[in-house]
Amino acid sequence: MIIAGNFKTHHTRSSTLAYAQELDSLLVGHRSEVVLFPPSSSVPYNQFEHLQIGVQNAYGVVNGAFSGEIGLEQILELQVQTLMIGHSERRKIFGESNQECFDKFRFFAQNNIKIFFCIGEDLHTRDDGKTQDMLRAQLEGIDLDYAHLVVAYEPIWAIGTGKSASVEEIWHTHSFLKNLGVRVLLYGGSVKRDNVAEILDIDGVDGVLVGGASLKIEDFYPIIQEGEKRC
Ligand code: PEP
């Protein structure tokens, strides 16, 4: 089981460090993989015993003239080996195209970085019955056999809305994605302590990516504990 928390643009450097230290101490003896994605300026050294730290975004270069971005050199200095690519907020707000996500994938996969690759359909696509076409297109430029790949299926209409996809919807889409060849597959979209158990019990769900409910340890740790029960 993989339980990942995405802080988005929440938490400062000091509050992230305090959170990560406390969470790491709670993870003693845990078998599940727990990953935290803080904002770039808050990313602590990835030197915890159990907790893994990742970055929410990076540009596919070692370094260079790319103002506002971080590259491989910056993440490796923090001993970070995990990167999120293609979160729907990157795609929608910052205009990242499928091709840009594929290019990032190629560069960071060549550098052996573990990649959490996010995909998901918007409401309009879902209502048009085109979800599978969109998901297939979002994956077509990446190597599904890459050993350090985790795909996160996050329906956009479920992110931050408090309205998760139903168990049936998740099962249906995860079955489709597993049949396409996705090996490790997380669900994300309004996961909370109240609904995580039923989500983790769905066939084809290998863990969850959590936004809002990861911001406080008292909300996130019960989610991690549910994952741990299934390890
Ligand atoms: C996310 O941002 O990846 C996410 C799933 O957010 P939330 O859990 O708040 O819906």
GROMACS .gro file of N, CA, C and O in nm, residues 6-90:
model
  340
    6ASN      N    1  -0.039   1.523  -0.054
    6ASN     CA    2   0.001   1.636  -0.139
    6ASN      C    3  -0.037   1.765  -0.067
    6ASN      O    4  -0.154   1.798  -0.055
    7PHE      N    5   0.066   1.837  -0.022
    7PHE     CA    6   0.040   1.962   0.051
    7PHE      C    7   0.000   2.078  -0.041
    7PHE      O    8  -0.040   2.184   0.007
    8LYS      N    9   0.020   2.062  -0.171
    8LYS     CA   10  -0.005   2.172  -0.266
    8LYS      C   11   0.072   2.296  -0.220
    8LYS      O   12   0.191   2.287  -0.190
    9THR      N   13   0.003   2.411  -0.205
    9THR     CA   14   0.075   2.533  -0.161
    9THR      C   15   0.040   2.563  -0.016
    9THR      O   16   0.009   2.677   0.021
   10HIS      N   17   0.044   2.459   0.066
   10HIS     CA   18   0.018   2.473   0.209
   10HIS      C   19   0.143   2.431   0.286
   10HIS      O   20   0.218   2.346   0.239
   11HIS      N   21   0.160   2.488   0.401
   11HIS     CA   22   0.269   2.460   0.495
   11HIS      C   23   0.397   2.536   0.458
   11HIS      O   24   0.434   2.545   0.340
   12THR      N   25   0.460   2.586   0.562
   12THR     CA   26   0.588   2.656   0.546
   12THR      C   27   0.700   2.555   0.563
   12THR      O   28   0.677   2.438   0.592
   13ARG      N   29   0.822   2.607   0.549
   13ARG     CA   30   0.938   2.519   0.568
   13ARG      C   31   0.941   2.463   0.711
   13ARG      O   32   0.962   2.345   0.732
   14SER      N   33   0.915   2.551   0.809
   14SER     CA   34   0.924   2.503   0.947
   14SER      C   35   0.806   2.412   0.982
   14SER      O   36   0.824   2.310   1.049
   15SER      N   37   0.686   2.446   0.936
   15SER     CA   38   0.573   2.358   0.973
   15SER      C   39   0.583   2.224   0.900
   15SER      O   40   0.543   2.119   0.953
   16THR      N   41   0.640   2.224   0.780
   16THR     CA   42   0.658   2.097   0.708
   16THR      C   43   0.758   2.008   0.783
   16THR      O   44   0.735   1.887   0.799
   17LEU      N   45   0.867   2.070   0.828
   17LEU     CA   46   0.969   1.991   0.898
   17LEU      C   47   0.911   1.931   1.026
   17LEU      O   48   0.929   1.812   1.055
   18ALA      N   49   0.838   2.013   1.102
   18ALA     CA   50   0.779   1.963   1.228
   18ALA      C   51   0.681   1.849   1.197
   18ALA      O   52   0.680   1.745   1.266
   19TYR      N   53   0.601   1.866   1.095
   19TYR     CA   54   0.503   1.765   1.056
   19TYR      C   55   0.576   1.636   1.016
   19TYR      O   56   0.540   1.527   1.061
   20ALA      N   57   0.677   1.650   0.931
   20ALA     CA   58   0.747   1.532   0.879
   20ALA      C   59   0.816   1.456   0.993
   20ALA      O   60   0.812   1.332   0.997
   21GLN      N   61   0.874   1.529   1.086
   21GLN     CA   62   0.942   1.462   1.198
   21GLN      C   63   0.840   1.386   1.285
   21GLN      O   64   0.862   1.272   1.324
   22GLU      N   65   0.728   1.451   1.311
   22GLU     CA   66   0.626   1.386   1.395
   22GLU      C   67   0.567   1.263   1.323
   22GLU      O   68   0.554   1.156   1.381
   23LEU      N   69   0.537   1.282   1.194
   23LEU     CA   70   0.479   1.169   1.121
   23LEU      C   71   0.579   1.053   1.113
   23LEU      O   72   0.542   0.937   1.133
   24ASP      N   73   0.704   1.086   1.087
   24ASP     CA   74   0.805   0.982   1.076
   24ASP      C   75   0.812   0.899   1.205
   24ASP      O   76   0.824   0.777   1.201
   25SER      N   77   0.800   0.967   1.317
   25SER     CA   78   0.809   0.893   1.445
   25SER      C   79   0.686   0.801   1.463
   25SER      O   80   0.695   0.697   1.526
   26LEU      N   81   0.573   0.840   1.403
   26LEU     CA   82   0.453   0.755   1.414
   26LEU      C   83   0.462   0.633   1.322
   26LEU      O   84   0.386   0.538   1.336
   27LEU      N   85   0.555   0.639   1.227
   27LEU     CA   86   0.559   0.533   1.126
   27LEU      C   87   0.651   0.416   1.163
   27LEU      O   88   0.666   0.323   1.084
   28VAL      N   89   0.707   0.423   1.282
   28VAL     CA   90   0.796   0.313   1.325
   28VAL      C   91   0.720   0.181   1.317
   28VAL      O   92   0.608   0.171   1.368
   29GLY      N   93   0.778   0.084   1.250
   29GLY     CA   94   0.716  -0.048   1.240
   29GLY      C   95   0.614  -0.061   1.128
   29GLY      O   96   0.561  -0.168   1.104
   30HIS      N   97   0.584   0.050   1.060
   30HIS     CA   98   0.487   0.043   0.950
   30HIS      C   99   0.549  -0.022   0.827
   30HIS      O  100   0.667  -0.006   0.800
   31ARG      N  101   0.466  -0.093   0.751
   31ARG     CA  102   0.515  -0.155   0.627
   31ARG      C  103   0.472  -0.081   0.503
   31ARG      O  104   0.527  -0.098   0.396
   32SER      N  105   0.367   0.001   0.515
   32SER     CA  106   0.320   0.071   0.395
   32SER      C  107   0.419   0.182   0.358
   32SER      O  108   0.501   0.224   0.440
   33GLU      N  109   0.410   0.226   0.233
   33GLU     CA  110   0.498   0.333   0.185
   33GLU      C  111   0.422   0.465   0.204
   33GLU      O  112   0.313   0.480   0.150
   34VAL      N  113   0.481   0.555   0.280
   34VAL     CA  114   0.414   0.684   0.304
   34VAL      C  115   0.501   0.795   0.244
   34VAL      O  116   0.621   0.804   0.273
   35VAL      N  117   0.439   0.874   0.159
   35VAL     CA  118   0.514   0.977   0.085
   35VAL      C  119   0.445   1.111   0.106
   35VAL      O  120   0.323   1.120   0.100
   36LEU      N  121   0.526   1.213   0.127
   36LEU     CA  122   0.473   1.348   0.145
   36LEU      C  123   0.529   1.439   0.035
   36LEU      O  124   0.650   1.437   0.009
   37PHE      N  125   0.440   1.517  -0.027
   37PHE     CA  126   0.481   1.612  -0.131
   37PHE      C  127   0.458   1.755  -0.082
   37PHE      O  128   0.348   1.809  -0.099
   38PRO      N  129   0.558   1.818  -0.021
   38PRO     CA  130   0.542   1.957   0.024
   38PRO      C  131   0.567   2.054  -0.092
   38PRO      O  132   0.618   2.014  -0.196
   39PRO      N  133   0.535   2.183  -0.072
   39PRO     CA  134   0.574   2.282  -0.174
   39PRO      C  135   0.726   2.284  -0.188
   39PRO      O  136   0.797   2.255  -0.092
   40SER      N  137   0.776   2.323  -0.305
   40SER     CA  138   0.920   2.314  -0.332
   40SER      C  139   1.006   2.382  -0.226
   40SER      O  140   1.109   2.330  -0.184
   41SER      N  141   0.964   2.502  -0.181
   41SER     CA  142   1.049   2.576  -0.086
   41SER      C  143   1.045   2.515   0.053
   41SER      O  144   1.124   2.552   0.140
   42SER      N  145   0.954   2.422   0.076
   42SER     CA  146   0.943   2.361   0.208
   42SER      C  147   0.999   2.219   0.213
   42SER      O  148   0.995   2.155   0.320
   43VAL      N  149   1.049   2.172   0.101
   43VAL     CA  150   1.094   2.031   0.096
   43VAL      C  151   1.214   2.010   0.189
   43VAL      O  152   1.318   2.073   0.171
   44PRO      N  153   1.201   1.923   0.290
   44PRO     CA  154   1.315   1.897   0.378
   44PRO      C  155   1.407   1.792   0.316
   44PRO      O  156   1.369   1.725   0.220
   45TYR      N  157   1.525   1.777   0.371
   45TYR     CA  158   1.612   1.668   0.328
   45TYR      C  159   1.537   1.537   0.344
   45TYR      O  160   1.471   1.514   0.446
   46ASN      N  161   1.548   1.453   0.245
   46ASN     CA  162   1.478   1.325   0.249
   46ASN      C  163   1.560   1.225   0.330
   46ASN      O  164   1.618   1.133   0.275
   47GLN      N  165   1.562   1.248   0.460
   47GLN     CA  166   1.649   1.167   0.544
   47GLN      C  167   1.573   1.106   0.659
   47GLN      O  168   1.629   1.088   0.767
   48PHE      N  169   1.447   1.081   0.640
   48PHE     CA  170   1.368   1.025   0.749
   48PHE      C  171   1.379   0.873   0.746
   48PHE      O  172   1.414   0.814   0.645
   49GLU      N  173   1.349   0.812   0.860
   49GLU     CA  174   1.362   0.665   0.867
   49GLU      C  175   1.258   0.596   0.780
   49GLU      O  176   1.286   0.499   0.712
   50HIS      N  177   1.134   0.644   0.787
   50HIS     CA  178   1.024   0.574   0.719
   50HIS      C  179   0.959   0.660   0.612
   50HIS      O  180   0.925   0.613   0.505
   51LEU      N  181   0.937   0.786   0.646
   51LEU     CA  182   0.867   0.877   0.555
   51LEU      C  183   0.953   0.909   0.434
   51LEU      O  184   1.072   0.938   0.448
   52GLN      N  185   0.892   0.906   0.317
   52GLN     CA  186   0.960   0.948   0.194
   52GLN      C  187   0.911   1.088   0.158
   52GLN      O  188   0.792   1.118   0.173
   53ILE      N  189   1.003   1.168   0.108
   53ILE     CA  190   0.966   1.303   0.065
   53ILE      C  191   0.976   1.311  -0.087
   53ILE      O  192   1.073   1.261  -0.147
   54GLY      N  193   0.875   1.372  -0.149
   54GLY     CA  194   0.880   1.392  -0.293
   54GLY      C  195   0.857   1.539  -0.327
   54GLY      O  196   0.823   1.619  -0.239
   55VAL      N  197   0.876   1.575  -0.454
   55VAL     CA  198   0.844   1.711  -0.497
   55VAL      C  199   0.722   1.707  -0.590
   55VAL      O  200   0.700   1.610  -0.662
   56GLN      N  201   0.645   1.815  -0.585
   56GLN     CA  202   0.517   1.818  -0.659
   56GLN      C  203   0.536   1.845  -0.808
   56GLN      O  204   0.445   1.824  -0.887
   57ASN      N  205   0.654   1.896  -0.842
   57ASN     CA  206   0.677   1.935  -0.981
   57ASN      C  207   0.825   1.964  -1.000
   57ASN      O  208   0.892   2.006  -0.905
   58ALA      N  209   0.876   1.940  -1.118
   58ALA     CA  210   1.011   1.984  -1.153
   58ALA      C  211   1.018   1.990  -1.305
   58ALA      O  212   0.933   1.933  -1.375
   59TYR      N  213   1.117   2.062  -1.353
   59TYR     CA  214   1.134   2.075  -1.497
   59TYR      C  215   1.237   1.972  -1.542
   59TYR      O  216   1.329   1.939  -1.466
   60GLY      N  217   1.221   1.921  -1.662
   60GLY     CA  218   1.305   1.810  -1.707
   60GLY      C  219   1.443   1.851  -1.754
   60GLY      O  220   1.479   1.829  -1.870
   61VAL      N  221   1.520   1.908  -1.664
   61VAL     CA  222   1.659   1.947  -1.693
   61VAL      C  223   1.742   1.921  -1.567
   61VAL      O  224   1.688   1.913  -1.456
   62VAL      N  225   1.873   1.915  -1.586
   62VAL     CA  226   1.960   1.906  -1.468
   62VAL      C  227   1.963   2.042  -1.400
   62VAL      O  228   1.942   2.053  -1.278
   63ASN      N  229   1.989   2.147  -1.477
   63ASN     CA  230   1.986   2.286  -1.431
   63ASN      C  231   1.981   2.374  -1.556
   63ASN      O  232   1.983   2.323  -1.667
   64GLY      N  233   1.975   2.505  -1.538
   64GLY     CA  234   1.975   2.590  -1.657
   64GLY      C  235   1.893   2.716  -1.638
   64GLY      O  236   1.854   2.750  -1.526
   65ALA      N  237   1.864   2.786  -1.748
   65ALA     CA  238   1.794   2.914  -1.743
   65ALA      C  239   1.643   2.889  -1.755
   65ALA      O  240   1.585   2.904  -1.863
   66PHE      N  241   1.581   2.850  -1.646
   66PHE     CA  242   1.438   2.819  -1.646
   66PHE      C  243   1.377   2.880  -1.520
   66PHE      O  244   1.343   2.809  -1.424
   67SER      N  245   1.366   3.012  -1.518
   67SER     CA  246   1.323   3.085  -1.399
   67SER      C  247   1.195   3.028  -1.340
   67SER      O  248   1.099   3.001  -1.413
   68GLY      N  249   1.195   3.014  -1.211
   68GLY     CA  250   1.076   2.966  -1.141
   68GLY      C  251   1.066   2.816  -1.131
   68GLY      O  252   0.975   2.764  -1.067
   69GLU      N  253   1.159   2.746  -1.194
   69GLU     CA  254   1.153   2.599  -1.193
   69GLU      C  255   1.264   2.541  -1.106
   69GLU      O  256   1.362   2.609  -1.075
   70ILE      N  257   1.250   2.415  -1.071
   70ILE     CA  258   1.362   2.342  -1.014
   70ILE      C  259   1.390   2.222  -1.105
   70ILE      O  260   1.299   2.174  -1.174
   71GLY      N  261   1.513   2.179  -1.107
   71GLY     CA  262   1.552   2.067  -1.192
   71GLY      C  263   1.609   1.953  -1.110
   71GLY      O  264   1.597   1.950  -0.987
   72LEU      N  265   1.671   1.862  -1.182
   72LEU     CA  266   1.724   1.742  -1.117
   72LEU      C  267   1.828   1.775  -1.008
   72LEU      O  268   1.827   1.716  -0.899
   73GLU      N  269   1.915   1.871  -1.038
   73GLU     CA  270   2.021   1.904  -0.942
   73GLU      C  271   1.964   1.948  -0.807
   73GLU      O  272   2.014   1.910  -0.702
   74GLN      N  273   1.856   2.027  -0.814
   74GLN     CA  274   1.798   2.078  -0.689
   74GLN      C  275   1.730   1.967  -0.609
   74GLN      O  276   1.736   1.964  -0.486
   75ILE      N  277   1.665   1.876  -0.679
   75ILE     CA  278   1.596   1.772  -0.601
   75ILE      C  279   1.694   1.670  -0.545
   75ILE      O  280   1.680   1.624  -0.433
   76LEU      N  281   1.798   1.641  -0.624
   76LEU     CA  282   1.896   1.543  -0.574
   76LEU      C  283   1.975   1.599  -0.455
   76LEU      O  284   2.015   1.524  -0.366
   77GLU      N  285   1.995   1.731  -0.453
   77GLU     CA  286   2.066   1.789  -0.339
   77GLU      C  287   1.991   1.762  -0.208
   77GLU      O  288   2.050   1.746  -0.102
   78LEU      N  289   1.857   1.755  -0.220
   78LEU     CA  290   1.774   1.727  -0.101
   78LEU      C  291   1.757   1.576  -0.081
   78LEU      O  292   1.678   1.533   0.003
   79GLN      N  293   1.829   1.499  -0.160
   79GLN     CA  294   1.824   1.353  -0.156
   79GLN      C  295   1.685   1.300  -0.188
   79GLN      O  296   1.646   1.191  -0.145
   80VAL      N  297   1.610   1.381  -0.260
   80VAL     CA  298   1.475   1.341  -0.301
   80VAL      C  299   1.485   1.257  -0.427
   80VAL      O  300   1.561   1.289  -0.519
   81GLN      N  301   1.410   1.149  -0.430
   81GLN     CA  302   1.413   1.057  -0.545
   81GLN      C  303   1.273   1.038  -0.602
   81GLN      O  304   1.250   0.945  -0.679
   82THR      N  305   1.179   1.123  -0.559
   82THR     CA  306   1.039   1.101  -0.595
   82THR      C  307   0.978   1.231  -0.647
   82THR      O  308   0.993   1.336  -0.584
   83LEU      N  309   0.908   1.221  -0.758
   83LEU     CA  310   0.853   1.339  -0.825
   83LEU      C  311   0.710   1.312  -0.870
   83LEU      O  312   0.679   1.204  -0.920
   84MET      N  313   0.625   1.414  -0.851
   84MET     CA  314   0.489   1.406  -0.906
   84MET      C  315   0.489   1.477  -1.042
   84MET      O  316   0.546   1.584  -1.056
   85ILE      N  317   0.423   1.415  -1.136
   85ILE     CA  318   0.411   1.477  -1.270
   85ILE      C  319   0.262   1.479  -1.308
   85ILE      O  320   0.191   1.381  -1.287
   86GLY      N  321   0.218   1.592  -1.362
   86GLY     CA  322   0.087   1.597  -1.426
   86GLY      C  323  -0.032   1.608  -1.333
   86GLY      O  324  -0.144   1.571  -1.371
   87HIS      N  325  -0.010   1.660  -1.211
   87HIS     CA  326  -0.128   1.683  -1.126
   87HIS      C  327  -0.226   1.772  -1.203
   87HIS      O  328  -0.186   1.861  -1.278
   88SER      N  329  -0.354   1.751  -1.182
   88SER     CA  330  -0.453   1.825  -1.263
   88SER      C  331  -0.441   1.975  -1.243
   88SER      O  332  -0.474   2.053  -1.333
   89GLU      N  333  -0.390   2.018  -1.127
   89GLU     CA  334  -0.373   2.164  -1.108
   89GLU      C  335  -0.260   2.216  -1.197
   89GLU      O  336  -0.266   2.328  -1.248
   90ARG      N  337  -0.157   2.136  -1.218
   90ARG     CA  338  -0.049   2.174  -1.311
   90ARG      C  339  -0.104   2.179  -1.453
   90ARG      O  340  -0.073   2.267  -1.532
   0.00000   0.00000   0.00000
